[in-house]
Amino acid sequence: MDRRSFIKHASIGGLGAAAASVLAAPAIAQTNPKVTWRLTSSFPKSLDTIYGGAEVLSKYVSEATDGNFQIQVFAAGEIVPGLQAADAAAAGTVEACHTVAYYYWGKDPTWALGAAVPFALNARGMNAWHYHGGGIDLFNEFLGTQGLVGYPGGNTGVQMGGWFRKEIKTVADMKGLKMRVGGFAGKVMERLGVVPQQLAGGDIYPALEKGTIDAAEWVGPYDDEKLGFYKVAPYYYYPGWWEGGPTVHAMFNKAAFDGLPKAYQSLLRTACQATDANMLQKYDYLNPSAIKRLVAAGAKLSPFSPEILSACFDESNKVYAEMEASNAPFKKIWESIKAFRAEYFLNAQIAEYNYDTFMMIQQRNGKI
């Protein structure tokens, strides 16, 4: 074959391959059908890290499908109030929500177990239980009865114990306090004399400012600074024993999720896990500088006393016993968490605890 003939045939072959790829594009596109969902968040846009989790999820899904699977994110109040996000997804008003399961504690305490309950696991432990201890499947067995499918879509790490208008040194100081505290913790604190209040994030500051409530917990330094609690309730306590590792969930209407192609279902699971990791990492990065700014602005940082922590721990165990005796779904999930909790903290006190403690001592001594 002469040179001109070779070039001619090679060019035709090249064009043929290019044409084939163009012709194949519609077939490829068919595997990524156009899907547009709406997602309602339980959080205001001002809380860029926790609200932003839904935007991160939407971005990952869109990028992985060349824009064919779009999830439109709406802040709390734009479609439904923040504390009704899961209800809207279950009803099919929207296809998805980004929320914390313990907000729906009042319907059934089992909801709280997927997120966080008092004196349970920290963030690493909760993720270990979810992803490798059967937690996702156990919680989805329950969510299925509510018309939902859910996957972890964020975690804040252990939270702070909240902002108080006055000092809290003893259990007696807690009596009569009106406190914004969500989920299971409110049930425990109620037994110690606290009057729990369930308020969405955007409603907390005005309630504290007006004295409608005496105390409030939210998340931690970065978010709490944004909400300005230190201006009206200067006493900042830790730890948030009711939220050692609170999981934020992406929940999907079960019928809508089941109707997706298997590839999209798999993508949602993967994108949720990536979002889950991203949120915790972001809080870990932002909280250290935020806590310093809060203290500089006048926040009075203090730990809860051993008396208060012990009393809350004992009351929590009493509540657990009552729930296990009366609620079979709760008992099934809580027994799984309890069994892993015993193993987790046995191991955590060896290498992790000792390494962290040594490094903290060096930091306090000004060596790092």
XYZ file of N, CA and C in Angstrom, residues 183-276:
282
model
N -34.404 15.786 70.938
C -34.422 14.337 71.009
C -34.384 13.730 72.390
N -33.636 12.645 72.479
C -33.562 11.810 73.673
C -33.088 12.599 74.889
N -32.144 13.521 74.681
C -31.566 14.268 75.805
C -32.632 15.015 76.584
N -33.626 15.530 75.879
C -34.692 16.245 76.561
C -35.434 15.359 77.538
N -35.638 14.106 77.168
C -36.314 13.149 78.044
C -35.519 12.910 79.315
N -34.195 12.803 79.169
C -33.333 12.574 80.327
C -33.295 13.817 81.210
N -33.081 14.975 80.591
C -32.973 16.211 81.359
C -34.270 16.560 82.076
N -35.371 16.168 81.472
C -36.677 16.423 82.085
C -36.756 15.780 83.464
N -36.130 14.630 83.617
C -36.149 13.920 84.900
C -35.298 14.618 85.948
N -34.427 15.500 85.490
C -33.586 16.256 86.415
C -34.107 17.671 86.632
N -35.318 17.931 86.144
C -35.954 19.215 86.399
C -35.913 20.209 85.265
N -35.222 19.876 84.170
C -35.163 20.772 83.014
C -36.472 20.700 82.236
N -36.858 21.831 81.647
C -38.051 21.876 80.794
C -37.561 21.932 79.346
N -37.543 20.795 78.625
C -36.975 20.774 77.270
C -37.864 21.490 76.266
N -37.199 22.145 75.314
C -37.888 22.850 74.238
C -37.301 22.384 72.908
N -38.146 22.135 71.937
C -37.686 21.722 70.608
C -37.835 22.910 69.674
N -36.700 23.491 69.254
C -36.715 24.642 68.361
C -35.762 24.401 67.201
N -36.134 24.870 66.024
C -35.225 24.811 64.881
C -34.089 25.804 65.089
N -32.964 25.579 64.379
C -31.775 26.383 64.590
C -31.991 27.879 64.481
N -32.757 28.312 63.493
C -32.961 29.732 63.276
C -33.818 30.415 64.329
N -34.498 29.634 65.159
C -35.393 30.212 66.178
C -34.742 30.320 67.556
N -33.512 29.799 67.685
C -32.917 29.707 69.020
C -32.477 31.064 69.552
N -31.757 31.830 68.742
C -31.208 33.094 69.244
C -32.291 34.038 69.768
N -33.351 34.298 68.994
C -34.371 35.215 69.529
C -35.016 34.705 70.811
N -35.160 33.384 70.938
C -35.743 32.837 72.170
C -34.814 33.059 73.358
N -33.513 32.891 73.146
C -32.542 33.163 74.210
C -32.506 34.648 74.551
N -32.515 35.466 73.535
C -32.427 36.911 73.734
C -33.616 37.449 74.527
N -34.801 36.930 74.228
C -36.014 37.395 74.913
C -36.203 36.755 76.276
N -35.409 35.705 76.574
C -35.583 35.010 77.844
C -36.692 33.974 77.811
N -37.188 33.672 76.605
C -38.195 32.621 76.468
C -37.616 31.281 76.890
N -36.313 31.114 76.621
C -35.589 29.945 77.101
C -34.359 30.428 77.876
N -33.841 29.561 78.742
C -32.694 29.915 79.589
C -31.388 29.344 79.069
N -31.475 28.372 78.193
C -30.279 27.700 77.701
C -30.593 27.039 76.372
N -29.542 26.743 75.621
C -29.735 26.091 74.328
C -28.471 25.366 73.911
N -28.652 24.200 73.337
C -27.541 23.521 72.690
C -27.804 23.518 71.198
N -26.701 23.596 70.435
C -26.868 23.470 68.996
C -25.864 22.450 68.469
N -24.690 22.889 68.049
C -23.721 21.931 67.508
C -22.386 22.080 68.213
N -21.645 23.102 67.819
C -20.312 23.287 68.354
C -19.785 24.652 67.975
N -18.517 24.933 68.246
C -17.984 26.295 68.134
C -18.260 26.997 66.816
N -18.025 26.342 65.694
C -18.147 27.029 64.410
C -19.580 27.480 64.146
N -20.537 26.575 64.295
C -21.938 26.936 64.071
C -22.463 27.852 65.166
N -22.076 27.583 66.410
C -22.574 28.389 67.532
C -22.118 29.843 67.402
N -20.904 30.026 66.919
C -20.408 31.397 66.702
C -21.266 32.112 65.671
N -21.597 31.424 64.589
C -22.417 32.034 63.543
C -23.781 32.470 64.074
N -24.326 31.670 64.988
C -25.652 31.972 65.526
C -25.606 32.992 66.662
N -24.413 33.332 67.135
C -24.262 34.443 68.071
C -24.724 34.204 69.494
N -24.803 32.949 69.912
C -25.339 32.652 71.251
C -24.550 33.305 72.379
N -23.245 33.470 72.195
C -22.394 34.024 73.246
C -22.805 35.440 73.648
N -23.545 36.115 72.801
C -23.961 37.480 73.094
C -25.070 37.545 74.131
N -25.835 36.459 74.258
C -26.997 36.487 75.153
C -26.974 35.399 76.222
N -26.069 34.442 76.106
C -25.960 33.363 77.097
C -24.476 32.980 77.185
N -23.708 33.633 78.045
C -22.242 33.531 77.977
C -21.621 32.246 78.503
N -22.353 31.439 79.270
C -21.751 30.251 79.886
C -21.840 29.070 78.914
N -20.666 28.624 78.509
C -20.568 27.614 77.440
C -20.018 26.320 78.042
N -20.880 25.303 78.081
C -20.515 24.045 78.748
C -20.208 22.935 77.751
N -19.459 21.958 78.247
C -19.093 20.789 77.442
C -18.900 19.590 78.362
N -18.997 18.345 77.850
C -19.362 17.977 76.476
C -20.865 17.812 76.323
N -21.315 17.741 75.077
C -22.714 17.404 74.811
C -22.863 15.897 74.911
N -23.065 15.420 76.120
C -23.082 13.970 76.375
C -24.201 13.253 75.621
N -25.148 13.997 75.143
C -26.267 13.397 74.395
C -25.927 13.243 72.909
N -24.810 13.828 72.477
C -24.452 13.776 71.056
C -22.952 13.553 70.899
N -22.517 12.345 71.233
C -21.111 12.020 71.098
C -20.674 11.902 69.647
N -21.593 11.527 68.777
C -21.259 11.389 67.349
C -22.501 11.456 66.502
N -23.195 12.595 66.500
C -24.501 12.679 65.831
C -24.416 12.573 64.315
N -25.118 11.600 63.777
C -25.164 11.384 62.331
C -26.278 12.225 61.727
N -25.935 12.975 60.702
C -26.916 13.670 59.872
C -27.241 12.727 58.719
N -28.507 12.572 58.412
C -28.909 11.627 57.367
C -29.411 12.330 56.107
N -29.101 11.721 54.979
C -29.831 11.992 53.743
C -30.901 10.911 53.664
N -32.145 11.339 53.635
C -33.260 10.388 53.573
C -34.013 10.590 52.269
N -34.466 9.474 51.710
C -35.131 9.501 50.422
C -36.488 8.821 50.518
N -37.449 9.387 49.808
C -38.742 8.733 49.695
C -38.512 7.329 49.153
N -39.021 6.314 49.841
C -38.685 4.927 49.507
C -39.133 4.566 48.095
N -40.323 4.965 47.721
C -40.807 4.637 46.379
C -39.940 5.306 45.310
N -39.537 6.558 45.565
C -38.689 7.265 44.607
C -37.317 6.612 44.513
N -36.755 6.239 45.652
C -35.440 5.591 45.657
C -35.506 4.237 44.955
N -36.513 3.445 45.290
C -36.642 2.118 44.681
C -36.859 2.204 43.175
N -37.401 3.329 42.697
C -37.658 3.494 41.274
C -36.452 3.949 40.470
N -35.351 4.264 41.139
C -34.140 4.689 40.442
C -33.428 3.496 39.800
N -32.677 3.735 38.732
C -31.794 2.676 38.224
C -30.816 2.248 39.316
N -30.402 1.010 39.284
C -29.493 0.490 40.307
C -28.209 1.312 40.384
N -27.751 1.791 39.242
C -26.529 2.595 39.231
C -26.721 3.890 40.016
N -27.895 4.502 39.897
C -28.170 5.728 40.644
C -28.308 5.449 42.142
N -28.913 4.320 42.475
C -29.001 3.953 43.889
C -27.602 3.790 44.481
N -26.745 3.106 43.746
C -25.369 2.911 44.204
C -24.640 4.245 44.322
N -24.856 5.116 43.350
C -24.219 6.426 43.381
C -24.663 7.224 44.605
N -25.951 7.187 44.926
C -26.434 7.908 46.095
C -25.763 7.396 47.370
N -25.635 6.087 47.497
C -24.969 5.530 48.681
C -23.521 6.017 48.781
N -22.829 6.003 47.638
C -21.430 6.429 47.619
C -21.305 7.921 47.898
N -22.169 8.719 47.272
C -22.122 10.169 47.476
C -22.467 10.538 48.910
N -23.393 9.798 49.518
C -23.725 10.049 50.920
C -22.527 9.769 51.821
N -21.819 8.679 51.558
C -20.659 8.356 52.389
C -19.560 9.408 52.231
N -19.371 9.903 51.019
C -18.391 10.965 50.799
C -18.812 12.246 51.517
N -20.101 12.554 51.465
C -20.627 13.733 52.165
C -20.473 13.584 53.667
N -20.714 12.388 54.153
C -20.574 12.079 55.575
C -19.157 12.405 56.047
